[in-house]
Short mmCIF file of C-alpha atoms and ligand atoms in Angstrom, two decimals:
data_model
loop_
_atom_site.label_atom_id
_atom_site.label_comp_id
_atom_site.label_asym_id
_atom_site.label_seq_id
_atom_site.Cartn_x
_atom_site.Cartn_y
_atom_site.Cartn_z
CA UNK A 1 -20.25 -3.45 20.88
CA UNK A 2 -18.91 -4.89 24.11
CA UNK A 3 -15.54 -5.45 25.63
CA UNK A 4 -16.26 -9.20 25.66
CA UNK A 5 -16.76 -9.32 21.97
CA UNK A 6 -13.42 -7.68 21.24
CA UNK A 7 -11.61 -9.82 23.81
CA UNK A 8 -13.14 -13.02 22.34
CA UNK A 9 -11.87 -12.03 18.85
CA UNK A 10 -8.39 -11.48 20.18
CA UNK A 11 -8.33 -14.65 22.27
CA UNK A 12 -9.34 -16.61 19.16
CA UNK A 13 -5.76 -16.04 17.78
CA UNK A 14 -3.82 -15.58 20.97
CA UNK A 15 -5.53 -18.15 23.23
CA UNK A 16 -3.81 -17.61 26.58
CA UNK A 17 -3.27 -13.80 26.46
CA UNK A 18 -3.49 -11.57 29.50
CA UNK A 19 -6.36 -9.22 28.54
CA UNK A 20 -5.95 -6.66 31.31
CA UNK A 21 -4.51 -3.94 29.01
CA UNK A 22 -7.25 -4.23 26.40
CA UNK A 23 -9.99 -4.07 29.09
CA UNK A 24 -8.36 -0.95 30.56
CA UNK A 25 -8.06 0.74 27.15
CA UNK A 26 -11.73 -0.07 26.36
CA UNK A 27 -13.01 1.46 29.55
CA UNK A 28 -10.64 4.46 29.36
CA UNK A 29 -11.69 5.34 25.83
CA UNK A 30 -15.40 4.82 26.43
CA UNK A 31 -15.19 7.08 29.39
CA UNK A 32 -12.97 9.79 27.80
CA UNK A 33 -15.28 10.06 24.78
CA UNK A 34 -18.55 9.71 26.78
CA UNK A 35 -19.73 13.34 26.07
CA UNK A 36 -19.13 13.14 22.28
CA UNK A 37 -21.35 11.85 19.47
CA UNK A 38 -20.61 11.25 15.76
CA UNK A 39 -22.39 12.88 12.82
CA UNK A 40 -24.51 9.74 12.64
CA UNK A 41 -25.83 10.43 16.10
CA UNK A 42 -24.08 7.33 17.54
CA UNK A 43 -21.73 7.52 20.52
CA UNK A 44 -18.29 8.69 19.42
CA UNK A 45 -16.78 5.59 21.09
CA UNK A 46 -18.52 3.40 18.47
CA UNK A 47 -15.82 4.76 15.99
CA UNK A 48 -12.95 3.80 18.22
CA UNK A 49 -14.45 0.37 18.72
CA UNK A 50 -14.88 -0.13 15.02
CA UNK A 51 -11.24 0.83 14.26
CA UNK A 52 -10.05 -1.73 16.85
CA UNK A 53 -12.40 -4.28 15.31
CA UNK A 54 -10.87 -3.82 11.82
CA UNK A 55 -7.42 -4.31 13.22
CA UNK A 56 -8.56 -7.48 14.97
CA UNK A 57 -9.53 -8.74 11.50
CA UNK A 58 -5.86 -8.37 10.63
CA UNK A 59 -4.91 -10.24 13.81
CA UNK A 60 -2.63 -7.50 15.12
CA UNK A 61 -1.04 -7.47 18.51
CA UNK A 62 -2.57 -6.16 21.71
CA UNK A 63 -0.75 -2.87 21.93
CA UNK A 64 -2.01 -1.96 18.44
CA UNK A 65 -5.57 -2.86 19.21
CA UNK A 66 -5.44 -0.80 22.43
CA UNK A 67 -3.93 2.15 20.56
CA UNK A 68 -6.81 1.77 18.03
CA UNK A 69 -9.35 2.08 20.92
CA UNK A 70 -7.51 5.11 22.19
CA UNK A 71 -6.49 6.69 18.87
CA UNK A 72 -8.66 9.80 19.21
CA UNK A 73 -8.17 10.43 23.01
CA UNK A 74 -5.26 12.84 22.71
CA UNK A 75 -6.82 14.72 19.72
CA UNK A 76 -10.40 15.02 20.85
CA UNK A 77 -10.50 14.85 24.65
CA UNK A 78 -8.86 16.82 27.52
CA UNK A 79 -6.66 13.92 28.53
CA UNK A 80 -3.01 15.10 28.49
CA UNK A 81 -0.08 13.21 26.97
CA UNK A 82 1.59 12.87 30.39
CA UNK A 83 -1.54 11.40 32.03
CA UNK A 84 -1.98 9.07 28.97
CA UNK A 85 1.64 7.95 29.18
CA UNK A 86 1.28 7.14 32.89
CA UNK A 87 -1.75 5.03 32.25
CA UNK A 88 -0.65 3.16 29.11
CA UNK A 89 3.18 3.47 28.84
CA UNK A 90 5.52 4.47 26.11
CA UNK A 91 4.67 2.02 23.36
CA UNK A 92 0.91 2.78 23.16
CA UNK A 93 1.50 6.54 23.73
CA UNK A 94 3.92 6.68 20.73
CA UNK A 95 1.38 4.85 18.55
CA UNK A 96 -1.48 7.22 19.48
CA UNK A 97 0.77 10.35 19.11
CA UNK A 98 1.71 9.13 15.63
CA UNK A 99 -1.94 9.35 14.48
CA UNK A 100 -2.78 12.52 16.42
CA UNK A 101 -3.15 15.57 14.22
CA UNK A 102 -1.33 18.82 14.93
CA UNK A 103 -3.56 21.59 16.27
CA UNK A 104 -5.39 23.41 13.57
CA UNK A 105 -4.43 26.89 14.72
CA UNK A 106 -0.73 26.31 14.00
CA UNK A 107 -1.21 26.53 10.29
CA UNK A 108 -1.68 29.36 7.77
CA UNK A 109 -2.95 27.26 4.83
CA UNK A 110 -4.81 24.06 4.11
CA UNK A 111 -1.83 22.75 2.07
CA UNK A 112 0.49 23.37 4.92
CA UNK A 113 -1.86 21.63 7.39
CA UNK A 114 -2.24 18.54 5.16
CA UNK A 115 1.43 18.35 4.38
CA UNK A 116 2.60 18.72 7.97
CA UNK A 117 0.08 16.16 9.27
CA UNK A 118 1.21 13.64 6.65
CA UNK A 119 4.81 14.36 7.40
CA UNK A 120 4.30 13.78 11.11
CA UNK A 121 2.33 10.57 10.56
CA UNK A 122 4.96 9.21 8.14
CA UNK A 123 7.80 10.02 10.45
CA UNK A 124 6.00 8.13 13.22
CA UNK A 125 5.47 5.27 10.73
CA UNK A 126 9.23 5.18 9.98
CA UNK A 127 9.79 4.55 13.74
CA UNK A 128 6.85 2.06 14.04
CA UNK A 129 4.99 0.80 11.01
CA UNK A 130 1.89 -0.05 13.16
CA UNK A 131 1.06 3.69 13.15
CA UNK A 132 0.07 3.58 9.46
CA UNK A 133 -2.03 0.51 10.07
CA UNK A 134 -4.10 2.31 12.72
CA UNK A 135 -4.40 5.36 10.42
CA UNK A 136 -5.61 3.20 7.52
CA UNK A 137 -8.17 1.38 9.67
CA UNK A 138 -9.36 4.84 11.02
CA UNK A 139 -9.81 6.06 7.46
CA UNK A 140 -11.59 2.87 6.39
CA UNK A 141 -14.21 3.27 9.12
CA UNK A 142 -14.66 6.98 8.32
CA UNK A 143 -15.17 5.98 4.67
CA UNK A 144 -17.73 3.37 5.69
CA UNK A 145 -19.70 5.99 7.59
CA UNK A 146 -19.29 8.86 5.09
CA UNK A 147 -22.95 9.24 4.26
CA UNK A 148 -23.59 11.26 7.45
CA UNK A 149 -21.40 14.16 6.32
CA UNK A 150 -22.25 17.01 3.97
CA UNK A 151 -21.77 16.42 0.25
CA UNK A 152 -18.77 18.78 0.25
CA UNK A 153 -16.99 17.02 3.08
CA UNK A 154 -17.72 13.66 1.52
CA UNK A 155 -16.06 14.80 -1.73
CA UNK A 156 -12.91 16.12 -0.16
CA UNK A 157 -12.44 13.07 2.11
CA UNK A 158 -13.00 10.71 -0.76
CA UNK A 159 -10.48 12.71 -2.84
CA UNK A 160 -7.80 12.42 -0.23
CA UNK A 161 -8.61 8.72 0.30
CA UNK A 162 -8.28 8.03 -3.41
CA UNK A 163 -5.07 9.97 -4.00
CA UNK A 164 -3.22 9.18 -0.75
CA UNK A 165 -4.66 6.47 1.49
CA UNK A 166 -5.55 3.90 -1.16
CA UNK A 167 -2.18 4.07 -2.98
CA UNK A 168 -0.43 3.84 0.36
CA UNK A 169 -2.44 0.69 1.26
CA UNK A 170 -1.37 -0.67 -2.09
CA UNK A 171 2.26 0.23 -1.53
CA UNK A 172 2.04 -1.61 1.81
CA UNK A 173 0.47 -4.58 0.01
CA UNK A 174 -2.78 -4.54 1.97
CA UNK A 175 -5.00 -5.23 -0.95
CA UNK A 176 -8.33 -5.93 0.62
CA UNK A 177 -8.22 -2.64 2.42
CA UNK A 178 -7.02 -0.80 -0.62
CA UNK A 179 -9.86 -2.21 -2.75
CA UNK A 180 -12.52 -1.22 -0.19
CA UNK A 181 -11.13 2.27 0.15
CA UNK A 182 -11.21 2.77 -3.55
CA UNK A 183 -14.73 1.45 -4.01
CA UNK A 184 -16.08 3.59 -1.17
CA UNK A 185 -14.31 6.67 -2.56
CA UNK A 186 -15.70 5.89 -6.05
CA UNK A 187 -19.23 5.59 -4.58
CA UNK A 188 -18.90 8.95 -2.83
CA UNK A 189 -17.46 10.76 -5.86
CA UNK A 190 -19.64 9.32 -8.62
CA UNK A 191 -22.77 7.79 -6.98
CA UNK A 192 -24.61 7.32 -10.34
CA UNK A 193 -21.75 5.69 -12.14
CA UNK A 194 -21.15 3.46 -9.13
CA UNK A 195 -24.75 2.24 -9.06
CA UNK A 196 -24.75 1.75 -12.84
CA UNK A 197 -21.56 -0.23 -12.83
CA UNK A 198 -22.45 -2.51 -9.93
CA UNK A 199 -25.78 -3.32 -11.67
CA UNK A 200 -23.96 -4.16 -14.91
CA UNK A 201 -21.43 -6.26 -13.11
CA UNK A 202 -24.19 -8.15 -11.29
CA UNK A 203 -25.93 -8.85 -14.60
CA UNK A 204 -22.87 -10.38 -16.17
CA UNK A 205 -21.73 -12.26 -13.05
CA UNK A 206 -23.61 -15.51 -13.89
CA UNK A 207 -21.88 -15.77 -17.27
CA UNK A 208 -18.44 -15.07 -15.68
CA UNK A 209 -19.04 -17.64 -12.99
CA UNK A 210 -19.93 -20.19 -15.61
CA UNK A 211 -16.76 -19.66 -17.71
CA UNK A 212 -14.68 -19.70 -14.62
CA UNK A 213 -16.20 -22.86 -13.25
CA UNK A 214 -15.61 -24.75 -16.48
CA UNK A 215 -11.99 -23.59 -16.61
CA UNK A 216 -11.56 -24.59 -12.97
CA UNK A 217 -12.98 -28.08 -13.57
CA UNK A 218 -10.60 -28.48 -16.59
CA UNK A 219 -7.69 -27.24 -14.48
CA UNK A 220 -8.53 -29.42 -11.50
CA UNK A 221 -8.65 -32.56 -13.61
CA UNK A 222 -5.14 -31.88 -14.79
CA UNK A 223 -3.65 -30.92 -11.43
CA UNK A 224 -5.29 -33.79 -9.53
CA UNK A 225 -3.09 -36.31 -11.35
CA UNK A 226 0.07 -34.51 -10.19
CA UNK A 227 -0.53 -35.32 -6.51
CA UNK A 228 0.71 -31.83 -5.54
CA UNK A 229 -1.34 -30.30 -2.72
CA UNK A 230 -3.24 -27.26 -3.86
CA UNK A 231 -6.46 -25.29 -3.70
CA UNK A 232 -7.98 -23.08 -6.41
CA UNK A 233 -9.64 -19.79 -5.55
CA UNK A 234 -11.59 -17.36 -7.74
CA UNK A 235 -10.54 -13.70 -7.68
CA UNK A 236 -12.78 -10.98 -6.33
CA UNK A 237 -13.72 -7.85 -8.27
CA UNK A 238 -12.72 -4.26 -7.55
CA UNK A 239 -15.40 -1.95 -9.02
CA UNK A 240 -13.10 1.05 -9.10
CA UNK A 241 -10.36 -0.68 -11.07
CA UNK A 242 -12.96 -1.52 -13.82
CA UNK A 243 -14.13 2.05 -13.77
CA UNK A 244 -10.57 3.28 -14.14
CA UNK A 245 -9.98 0.95 -17.07
CA UNK A 246 -13.08 2.33 -18.77
CA UNK A 247 -11.79 5.91 -18.21
CA UNK A 248 -8.29 5.34 -19.38
CA UNK A 249 -9.28 3.28 -22.45
CA UNK A 250 -12.29 5.46 -23.08
CA UNK A 251 -14.60 2.48 -23.57
CA UNK A 252 -17.93 1.45 -22.24
CA UNK A 253 -18.24 -1.50 -19.77
CA UNK A 254 -19.26 -3.95 -22.50
CA UNK A 255 -15.96 -3.47 -24.33
CA UNK A 256 -13.68 -3.74 -21.30
CA UNK A 257 -11.66 -6.98 -21.39
CA UNK A 258 -12.73 -7.99 -17.96
CA UNK A 259 -10.08 -10.60 -17.36
CA UNK A 260 -11.13 -13.73 -15.49
CA UNK A 261 -8.73 -14.94 -12.90
CA UNK A 262 -8.01 -17.83 -10.63
CA UNK A 263 -5.41 -18.37 -7.92
CA UNK A 264 -3.69 -21.62 -7.13
CA UNK A 265 -2.34 -21.91 -3.64
CA UNK A 266 0.17 -24.62 -2.76
CA UNK A 267 2.57 -25.48 -0.02
CA UNK A 268 6.15 -24.74 -1.26
CA UNK A 269 7.97 -22.53 -3.75
CA UNK A 270 9.13 -25.56 -5.71
CA UNK A 271 5.50 -26.66 -6.04
CA UNK A 272 4.58 -23.23 -7.43
CA UNK A 273 7.04 -23.75 -10.28
CA UNK A 274 5.95 -27.35 -10.74
CA UNK A 275 2.33 -26.27 -11.05
CA UNK A 276 3.00 -23.46 -13.42
CA UNK A 277 4.77 -26.00 -15.62
CA UNK A 278 1.68 -28.22 -15.54
CA UNK A 279 -0.57 -25.26 -16.34
CA UNK A 280 1.58 -24.29 -19.35
CA UNK A 281 1.76 -27.85 -20.64
CA UNK A 282 -2.04 -28.08 -20.78
CA UNK A 283 -3.10 -24.46 -21.60
CA UNK A 284 -1.30 -22.20 -24.09
CA UNK A 285 0.12 -19.19 -22.35
CA UNK A 286 -0.09 -15.78 -24.07
CA UNK A 287 3.32 -14.65 -25.15
CA UNK A 288 5.06 -12.32 -22.69
CA UNK A 289 2.39 -12.86 -19.98
CA UNK A 290 4.53 -14.91 -17.58
CA UNK A 291 5.92 -12.83 -14.65
CA UNK A 292 7.97 -14.25 -11.81
CA UNK A 293 7.35 -12.18 -8.68
CA UNK A 294 8.68 -15.01 -6.53
CA UNK A 295 12.28 -14.55 -7.75
CA UNK A 296 11.74 -10.77 -7.96
CA UNK A 297 9.22 -9.69 -5.23
CA UNK A 298 7.51 -6.39 -5.52
CA UNK A 299 8.60 -3.65 -3.17
CA UNK A 300 5.47 -4.12 -1.08
CA UNK A 301 6.57 -7.74 -0.39
CA UNK A 302 4.12 -9.28 -2.91
CA UNK A 303 5.20 -12.59 -4.38
CA UNK A 304 3.44 -14.89 -6.88
CA UNK A 305 3.86 -16.34 -10.33
CA UNK A 306 1.53 -14.71 -12.91
CA UNK A 307 0.59 -16.14 -16.24
CA UNK A 308 -2.31 -15.73 -18.72
CA UNK A 309 -3.55 -18.76 -20.56
CA UNK A 310 -6.30 -19.74 -23.07
CA UNK A 311 -8.92 -22.30 -21.88
CA UNK A 312 -10.24 -25.13 -24.06
CA UNK A 313 -13.29 -22.98 -24.81
CA UNK A 314 -11.04 -20.13 -25.96
CA UNK A 315 -11.45 -17.89 -22.90
CA UNK A 316 -8.53 -15.85 -21.64
CA UNK A 317 -7.84 -16.63 -17.95
CA UNK A 318 -5.20 -15.07 -15.67
CA UNK A 319 -3.62 -17.59 -13.26
CA UNK A 320 -1.65 -16.62 -10.18
CA UNK A 321 0.29 -19.24 -8.26
CA UNK A 322 1.65 -18.80 -4.71
CA UNK A 323 2.29 -20.51 -1.37
CA UNK A 324 0.00 -20.09 1.64
CA UNK A 325 2.43 -17.71 3.22
CA UNK A 326 2.61 -15.58 0.03
CA UNK A 327 -1.16 -15.61 -0.10
CA UNK A 328 -1.36 -14.23 3.40
CA UNK A 329 1.20 -11.52 2.60
CA UNK A 330 -0.67 -10.58 -0.56
CA UNK A 331 -3.95 -10.09 1.29
CA UNK A 332 -2.51 -8.41 4.42
CA UNK A 333 0.81 -6.99 3.22
CA UNK A 334 2.98 -5.63 5.97
CA UNK A 335 0.17 -6.24 8.42
CA UNK A 336 0.86 -9.92 8.08
CA UNK A 337 4.18 -9.53 9.82
CA UNK A 338 2.75 -8.68 13.22
CA UNK A 339 1.00 -11.97 13.11
CA UNK A 340 4.27 -13.83 13.04
CA UNK A 341 5.30 -12.17 16.26
CA UNK A 342 2.24 -13.62 17.87
CA UNK A 343 2.83 -17.15 16.73
CA UNK A 344 5.34 -19.63 17.97
CA UNK A 345 7.34 -19.19 14.81
CA UNK A 346 8.85 -16.02 16.11
CA UNK A 347 9.70 -12.88 14.07
CA UNK A 348 10.31 -12.74 10.39
CA UNK A 349 14.01 -12.22 10.28
CA UNK A 350 13.96 -10.29 7.08
CA UNK A 351 11.16 -7.94 8.03
CA UNK A 352 13.34 -4.89 8.68
CA UNK A 353 15.16 -5.42 5.47
CA UNK A 354 11.87 -5.73 3.60
CA UNK A 355 10.45 -2.46 4.84
CA UNK A 356 13.65 -0.47 4.39
CA UNK A 357 12.33 1.02 1.20
CA UNK A 358 9.51 2.56 3.22
CA UNK A 359 11.86 4.11 5.84
CA UNK A 360 14.12 5.32 3.04
CA UNK A 361 11.33 6.80 1.12
CA UNK A 362 9.97 8.61 4.17
CA UNK A 363 13.46 9.92 4.75
CA UNK A 364 13.69 11.31 1.20
CA UNK A 365 10.38 12.99 1.61
CA UNK A 366 11.71 14.92 4.54
CA UNK A 367 14.02 16.83 2.19
CA UNK A 368 10.97 18.52 0.72
CA UNK A 369 10.27 21.65 2.71
CA UNK A 370 7.57 23.35 0.72
CA UNK A 371 4.13 21.91 1.57
CA UNK A 372 2.97 21.89 -2.06
CA UNK A 373 6.14 20.12 -3.23
CA UNK A 374 5.78 17.60 -0.40
CA UNK A 375 2.18 16.73 -1.22
CA UNK A 376 2.86 16.52 -5.00
CA UNK A 377 5.74 14.23 -4.53
CA UNK A 378 3.78 12.10 -2.05
CA UNK A 379 1.01 11.73 -4.67
CA UNK A 380 3.12 11.06 -7.69
CA UNK A 381 5.59 8.75 -5.94
CA UNK A 382 2.71 6.57 -4.85
CA UNK A 383 1.11 6.44 -8.20
CA UNK A 384 4.14 5.20 -9.95
CA UNK A 385 4.58 1.55 -10.64
CA UNK A 386 7.88 -0.07 -10.33
CA UNK A 387 10.41 -1.78 -12.58
CA UNK A 388 13.37 -3.98 -11.58
CA UNK A 389 16.81 -2.97 -12.76
CA UNK A 390 20.10 -4.75 -12.11
CA UNK A 391 23.48 -3.30 -11.18
CA UNK A 392 26.45 -4.81 -13.04
CA UNK A 393 27.14 -6.92 -9.88
CA UNK A 394 23.71 -8.52 -10.20
CA UNK A 395 22.00 -6.67 -7.36
CA UNK A 396 18.42 -5.83 -8.22
CA UNK A 397 16.83 -2.52 -7.36
CA UNK A 398 13.12 -1.68 -7.60
CA UNK A 399 12.68 1.85 -8.99
CA UNK A 400 9.53 3.72 -10.11
CA UNK A 401 8.37 3.01 -13.68
CA UNK A 402 9.51 5.85 -15.96
CA UNK A 403 12.75 6.36 -14.06
CA UNK A 404 15.75 7.36 -16.09
CA UNK A 405 19.35 6.31 -15.76
CA UNK A 406 19.94 9.48 -13.74
CA UNK A 407 17.18 8.41 -11.31
CA UNK A 408 18.90 5.01 -11.02
CA UNK A 409 22.16 6.73 -10.15
CA UNK A 410 20.43 8.72 -7.35
CA UNK A 411 18.67 5.57 -6.15
CA UNK A 412 22.04 3.82 -5.64
CA UNK A 413 23.47 6.78 -3.71
CA UNK A 414 23.12 10.55 -3.87
CA UNK A 415 26.93 10.82 -4.24
CA UNK A 416 26.76 8.58 -7.29
CA UNK A 417 23.95 10.68 -8.73
CA UNK A 418 25.76 13.90 -8.20
CA UNK A 419 28.93 12.70 -9.98
CA UNK A 420 27.18 10.78 -12.75
CA UNK A 421 28.09 11.76 -16.29
CA UNK A 422 26.81 8.83 -18.26
CA UNK A 423 25.45 5.30 -18.18
CA UNK A 424 25.73 2.00 -19.93
CA UNK A 425 22.59 -0.10 -20.27
CA UNK A 426 23.01 -3.70 -21.39
CA UNK A 427 26.53 -2.77 -22.50
CA UNK A 428 25.44 0.14 -24.68
CA UNK A 429 26.15 3.79 -23.91
CA UNK A 430 22.89 5.66 -23.27
CA UNK A 431 21.96 9.21 -22.29
CA UNK A 432 21.01 10.32 -18.76
CA UNK A 433 17.37 10.59 -19.77
CA UNK A 434 17.23 6.99 -21.00
CA UNK A 435 14.06 5.32 -19.53
CA UNK A 436 14.85 2.03 -17.80
CA UNK A 437 12.88 -1.17 -18.29
CA UNK A 438 12.60 -4.27 -16.06
CA UNK A 439 15.56 -6.56 -16.56
CA UNK A 440 17.95 -3.84 -17.77
CA UNK A 441 21.47 -4.04 -16.47
CA UNK A 442 22.55 -0.52 -15.76
CA UNK A 443 26.08 0.69 -15.07
CA UNK A 444 26.48 4.26 -13.87
CA UNK A 445 29.63 6.13 -14.92
CA UNK A 446 30.88 8.72 -12.53
CA UNK A 447 33.66 11.31 -12.57
CA UNK A 448 34.95 13.27 -9.58
CA UNK A 449 34.58 16.67 -11.28
CA UNK A 450 31.18 16.03 -12.69
CA UNK A 451 28.23 17.74 -10.98
CA UNK A 452 24.48 18.37 -11.24
CA UNK A 453 23.27 20.78 -13.96
CA UNK A 454 20.12 22.90 -13.79
CA UNK A 455 18.51 20.92 -16.72
CA UNK A 456 18.82 17.71 -14.67
CA UNK A 457 15.60 18.65 -12.80
CA UNK A 458 13.67 17.91 -16.05
CA UNK A 459 15.44 14.63 -16.72
CA UNK A 460 14.55 12.86 -13.50
CA UNK A 461 11.14 11.36 -12.60
CA UNK A 462 11.27 10.61 -8.89
CA UNK A 463 10.75 13.16 -6.09
CA UNK A 464 13.93 11.97 -4.44
CA UNK A 465 16.29 12.67 -7.32
CA UNK A 466 14.56 16.01 -7.99
CA UNK A 467 14.89 17.13 -4.38
CA UNK A 468 18.55 16.14 -4.23
CA UNK A 469 19.35 18.02 -7.44
CA UNK A 470 17.43 21.11 -6.24
CA UNK A 471 19.27 21.02 -2.92
CA UNK A 472 22.60 20.84 -4.73
CA UNK A 473 21.63 23.79 -7.02
CA UNK A 474 20.49 25.87 -4.02
CA UNK A 475 23.67 25.13 -2.13
CA UNK A 476 25.76 26.17 -5.10
CA UNK A 477 23.81 29.24 -5.98
CA UNK A 478 22.58 27.82 -9.27
CA UNK A 479 18.99 28.36 -10.42
CA UNK A 480 16.84 25.87 -12.30
CA UNK A 481 16.19 26.50 -15.96
MN1 MN B 501 -10.56 8.51 14.23
#
């Protein structure tokens, strides 16, 4: 835990960087926290160091790493915001303020405190997405060191991690972080099941490796003849996702179809399609298993081709195909985009466009004034999966799974939602509570004198539509059914 070790890690990806700022942040934080210790008995600064170290794994820029070192200074030490700003300037101050909690005494209930702290952090994220990356790294280190807290604290922190932080990491496409948060929460909440499951997984791993290796050899021999550059990777396991499958299907571990998977990484998009063609010509795909997330990326930027095929030995194997760049984005999500800034390639021109959904979603959340409603919407919105629906003009919109035509109307524009009286899906008239599926073409019919009715609250699924309708009803003196 030395300044030199951090600096070396940073210089490994930005070779000729000026390191003065990082050194200053290191010393300032170490000094400011010198009187504090953690529950583990270690120096408090070890936590700040660890958070910075996690963000260095993601190869983030120097202001973010500095802010990580300093992230608890304003919350936990006597240093004032003014003094901090003089030392480190506006950019780092705003990042640290974004992750600083509001003082405890300002709240009358736990719900209110949780809701307002999330609201504050998300607003700061809308202005600068690096705020959420620091917060996630902070939570990851706290989860890694959870064993030093009381059982009760462990449970409540694990619960919040599982319902809010992990889904958020998933939404942002940072899969490695999401998987670790989930597994650590699972371990804290159900230690016996966790131990049992990891032992079982370990016991079957030899067999799985064997099946995978033989499929891989088979695959490689086919692909080698094509001359297309590629590498094949095995996929890693997420204990919690297996556990969740067991719960939702109400089946023991032995009966869970634990799908085996490989990834094929190549150089260009055209080669992804060429390779999936080769895969399908040698291995029979399962009907309906092919999904093209290259043409239709997920909201969290994820892109890949997915298909499920049968090996010569009769095993079912999931295959994902992607370019190197897509692979990086799928592992690091939005965090990958700060790496472009560092390189000679310059910024990703479409970055702002790509994270607009996040800003928009945060904006919608601000409409929810009651703490309970805010937290509920936050949780449910993040749990929902998405489907892709087309407008008649061929524009594609990602909306939460389960959304109705009325939700779609509100997703286009709140004006459209408020004046909606019907919808046509794939050229057929449908009702406002019709549930949309991926690939549907949906045309919203509006009328000037049409307006929201109290029963609409029950028709919509997303927090955004619900809050818009409630606001309209309030403003027009109408009450919900
Ligand atoms: Mn912290």
